[in-house]
Short mmCIF file of C-alpha atoms in Angstrom, two decimals:
data_model
loop_
_atom_site.label_atom_id
_atom_site.label_comp_id
_atom_site.label_asym_id
_atom_site.label_seq_id
_atom_site.Cartn_x
_atom_site.Cartn_y
_atom_site.Cartn_z
CA UNK L 1 59.58 83.67 124.79
CA UNK L 2 59.60 81.61 121.62
CA UNK L 3 62.22 81.34 118.91
CA UNK L 4 62.20 84.59 116.93
CA UNK L 5 64.06 83.39 113.84
CA UNK L 6 62.89 80.15 112.24
CA UNK L 7 64.14 78.58 109.01
CA UNK L 8 62.56 75.58 107.30
CA UNK L 9 64.21 73.24 104.77
CA UNK L 10 61.95 71.44 102.29
CA UNK L 11 62.72 68.79 99.66
CA UNK L 12 60.81 68.39 96.42
CA UNK L 13 61.01 65.92 93.50
CA UNK L 14 60.54 63.13 96.03
CA UNK L 15 59.28 59.77 94.71
CA UNK L 16 55.49 59.43 95.09
CA UNK L 17 55.17 63.17 95.84
CA UNK L 18 52.49 64.75 93.66
CA UNK L 19 52.14 68.43 92.87
CA UNK L 20 49.17 68.54 95.25
CA UNK L 21 51.08 67.03 98.19
CA UNK L 22 53.97 69.40 97.53
CA UNK L 23 51.60 72.37 97.55
CA UNK L 24 50.19 71.13 100.85
CA UNK L 25 53.73 70.89 102.26
CA UNK L 26 54.51 74.44 101.15
CA UNK L 27 51.32 75.85 102.64
CA UNK L 28 51.82 74.05 105.93
CA UNK L 29 55.37 75.40 106.11
CA UNK L 30 54.20 78.96 105.36
CA UNK L 31 51.50 78.65 108.03
CA UNK L 32 54.26 78.14 110.63
CA UNK L 33 55.37 81.72 109.85
CA UNK L 34 59.09 81.13 109.34
CA UNK L 35 61.34 83.96 108.16
CA UNK L 36 63.46 81.76 105.90
CA UNK L 37 62.67 78.78 103.66
CA UNK L 38 65.05 76.61 101.64
CA UNK L 39 63.81 74.23 98.94
CA UNK L 40 66.06 71.52 97.55
CA UNK L 41 65.53 69.11 94.68
CA UNK L 42 66.15 65.57 95.89
CA UNK L 43 69.35 64.08 94.53
CA UNK L 44 70.25 60.40 94.48
CA UNK L 45 73.78 60.11 95.86
CA UNK L 46 75.78 57.08 94.83
CA UNK L 47 76.42 54.76 97.75
CA UNK L 48 73.15 55.54 99.54
CA UNK L 49 70.22 53.19 100.10
CA UNK L 50 67.93 55.43 98.04
CA UNK L 51 70.37 55.31 95.12
CA UNK L 52 70.44 51.51 95.25
CA UNK L 53 66.66 51.26 95.50
CA UNK L 54 66.27 53.42 92.40
CA UNK L 55 68.84 51.33 90.51
CA UNK L 56 66.87 48.21 91.46
CA UNK L 57 63.65 49.75 90.19
CA UNK L 58 62.12 49.82 93.68
CA UNK L 59 61.95 53.63 93.74
CA UNK L 60 60.49 55.41 90.70
CA UNK L 61 62.09 58.22 88.76
CA UNK L 62 60.42 61.61 89.18
CA UNK L 63 59.39 63.07 85.85
CA UNK L 64 61.29 66.21 84.84
CA UNK L 65 58.07 68.11 84.10
CA UNK L 66 56.81 67.42 87.61
CA UNK L 67 60.09 68.66 89.10
CA UNK L 68 59.72 71.96 87.21
CA UNK L 69 56.06 72.25 88.21
CA UNK L 70 57.02 71.81 91.86
CA UNK L 71 59.76 74.44 91.61
CA UNK L 72 57.32 76.86 89.95
CA UNK L 73 54.81 76.17 92.71
CA UNK L 74 57.44 76.99 95.35
CA UNK L 75 58.22 80.30 93.65
CA UNK L 76 54.53 81.22 93.39
CA UNK L 77 53.52 80.23 96.92
CA UNK L 78 56.54 81.70 98.69
CA UNK L 79 56.50 84.98 96.80
CA UNK L 80 52.76 85.33 97.46
CA UNK L 81 53.53 84.88 101.17
CA UNK L 82 56.03 87.75 101.13
CA UNK L 83 59.26 85.81 100.72
CA UNK L 84 61.99 87.00 98.35
CA UNK L 85 64.08 84.49 96.46
CA UNK L 86 67.62 85.69 97.09
CA UNK L 87 69.53 82.58 96.02
CA UNK L 88 69.02 79.47 93.89
CA UNK L 89 67.38 77.48 96.69
CA UNK L 90 66.59 80.10 99.32
CA UNK L 91 63.77 82.51 100.14
CA UNK L 92 63.60 84.93 103.06
CA UNK L 93 61.75 87.86 104.52
CA UNK L 94 63.76 91.09 104.34
CA UNK L 95 66.73 91.01 106.72
CA UNK L 96 66.57 87.26 107.33
CA UNK L 97 68.86 86.07 104.52
CA UNK L 98 71.34 83.44 105.72
CA UNK L 99 74.56 85.15 106.81
CA UNK L 100 76.31 81.82 107.23
CA UNK L 101 75.66 80.58 103.68
CA UNK L 102 76.45 83.96 102.16
CA UNK L 103 80.01 83.52 103.43
CA UNK L 104 80.31 80.51 101.09
CA UNK L 105 78.59 82.15 98.13
CA UNK L 106 80.77 85.27 98.49
CA UNK L 107 83.96 83.21 98.89
CA UNK L 108 84.78 84.77 102.23
CA UNK L 109 87.30 83.05 104.52
CA UNK L 110 85.70 80.18 106.42
CA UNK L 111 87.47 78.16 109.09
CA UNK L 112 85.98 74.80 110.05
CA UNK L 113 86.59 72.92 113.30
CA UNK L 114 85.65 69.32 113.93
CA UNK L 115 85.52 66.02 112.10
CA UNK L 116 84.98 66.47 108.36
CA UNK L 117 84.98 70.28 108.59
CA UNK L 118 86.05 72.26 105.52
CA UNK L 119 87.94 75.57 105.48
CA UNK L 120 88.59 78.21 102.82
CA UNK L 121 91.00 81.13 102.67
CA UNK L 122 92.01 83.62 99.98
CA UNK L 123 94.40 86.52 99.50
CA UNK L 124 92.12 88.05 96.89
CA UNK L 125 93.69 86.17 93.99
CA UNK L 126 94.86 82.68 94.92
CA UNK L 127 92.65 80.61 97.22
CA UNK L 128 93.14 77.54 99.39
CA UNK L 129 90.76 75.03 100.84
CA UNK L 130 91.37 72.10 103.13
CA UNK L 131 89.36 69.62 105.12
CA UNK L 132 89.68 67.53 108.25
CA UNK L 133 89.59 63.79 108.82
CA UNK L 134 85.94 62.74 108.53
CA UNK L 135 85.54 60.00 111.15
CA UNK L 136 85.37 61.35 114.73
CA UNK L 137 87.54 58.63 116.27
CA UNK L 138 90.26 59.12 113.63
CA UNK L 139 89.92 62.90 113.96
CA UNK L 140 90.64 62.70 117.68
CA UNK L 141 93.57 60.34 117.14
CA UNK L 142 95.06 62.70 114.54
CA UNK L 143 95.32 65.64 116.95
CA UNK L 144 96.90 68.17 117.01
CA UNK L 145 96.79 68.22 113.18
CA UNK L 146 93.64 66.44 111.93
CA UNK L 147 93.85 67.85 108.39
CA UNK L 148 93.06 65.18 105.79
CA UNK L 149 93.89 67.00 102.56
CA UNK L 150 93.57 70.28 100.69
CA UNK L 151 94.12 72.09 97.42
CA UNK L 152 95.35 75.40 96.08
CA UNK L 153 93.28 77.26 93.49
CA UNK L 154 95.26 79.42 91.10
CA UNK L 155 93.96 82.90 90.28
CA UNK L 156 91.93 81.76 87.25
CA UNK L 157 90.30 78.83 89.03
CA UNK L 158 89.57 80.91 92.14
CA UNK L 159 87.99 83.66 90.01
CA UNK L 160 85.86 81.12 88.12
CA UNK L 161 84.64 79.58 91.35
CA UNK L 162 83.87 83.01 92.80
CA UNK L 163 81.89 83.91 89.67
CA UNK L 164 79.97 80.65 89.70
CA UNK L 165 79.05 80.98 93.37
CA UNK L 166 78.24 84.68 93.07
CA UNK L 167 75.76 83.85 90.33
CA UNK L 168 73.82 81.72 92.79
CA UNK L 169 72.71 85.02 94.35
CA UNK L 170 69.93 87.16 92.87
CA UNK L 171 72.10 90.29 93.14
CA UNK L 172 74.95 88.52 91.34
CA UNK L 173 78.56 89.66 91.46
CA UNK L 174 80.95 92.21 89.99
CA UNK L 175 81.96 91.42 86.41
CA UNK L 176 85.41 89.78 86.64
CA UNK L 177 88.07 90.26 83.95
CA UNK L 178 88.80 87.38 81.62
CA UNK L 179 85.32 85.87 81.35
CA UNK L 180 83.79 87.89 78.52
CA UNK L 181 83.37 84.84 76.30
CA UNK L 182 81.64 82.74 78.94
CA UNK L 183 79.40 85.59 80.11
CA UNK L 184 78.52 86.51 76.53
CA UNK L 185 77.29 82.99 75.84
CA UNK L 186 75.33 82.89 79.08
CA UNK L 187 73.76 86.23 78.24
CA UNK L 188 72.74 85.05 74.78
CA UNK L 189 71.18 81.95 76.36
CA UNK L 190 69.11 84.16 78.68
CA UNK L 191 70.81 82.92 81.84
CA UNK L 192 72.45 86.18 82.99
CA UNK L 193 72.27 89.91 82.34
CA UNK L 194 74.58 92.84 83.08
CA UNK L 195 73.47 95.73 85.26
CA UNK L 196 75.72 98.64 86.30
CA UNK L 197 78.98 96.72 86.21
CA UNK L 198 77.50 93.58 87.74
CA UNK L 199 76.39 90.31 86.24
CA UNK L 200 73.21 88.84 87.71
CA UNK L 201 71.28 85.64 87.01
CA UNK L 202 67.85 85.77 85.38
CA UNK L 203 65.02 83.63 86.75
CA UNK L 204 66.00 81.10 84.09
CA UNK L 205 69.61 81.33 85.27
CA UNK L 206 68.62 80.60 88.86
CA UNK L 207 66.56 77.60 87.80
CA UNK L 208 69.33 76.30 85.50
CA UNK L 209 72.34 77.30 87.57
CA UNK L 210 74.07 74.03 86.73
CA UNK L 211 74.41 75.33 83.17
CA UNK L 212 76.09 78.47 84.50
CA UNK L 213 78.48 76.33 86.53
CA UNK L 214 79.36 74.17 83.53
CA UNK L 215 80.05 77.25 81.38
CA UNK L 216 82.21 79.04 83.93
CA UNK L 217 84.24 76.32 85.63
#
């Protein structure tokens, strides 16, 4: 018996990656017949070798137009292969949406164990998150309480975060009180729409979710 549930993660906007090589990557991934595919735009994180190489001019910038072309290609190829985009970066066949990640996007309680693990809890209004010591040796030495730090989110901040994360999902979230101004502006910009008491992202809103996050948080 083989593995019945396969997910593939792909990265686009990679230096030296053309639209043609990205299309080839997508088609090879689809040919493996996974039930779930994630596509992520490469980010240059400060402190990494790739970040330094770019700063030194040894790794080229990827043109914005090419990044959008690659994202459009992912949408076209994956939808043609029967995948449904259900979140900003995720596509799945029906019934194979990530349960694990949906816990984060729906702001459900999450309890992390191990070095660097993050946890989240809420009473429906206020929320709390905390995280463990990151280095394994220090984590072990800190037992039985390896917590590194944490923060409390008041009701407004918790609601804003819940709205922002809910709008990562195609089916959106219930319209929360107190955000009419923000949602009105997002609606006028074509990033969200309201349907039967819910607010959902448009295709433009999914592609430009960072603008939703900036408006809400």
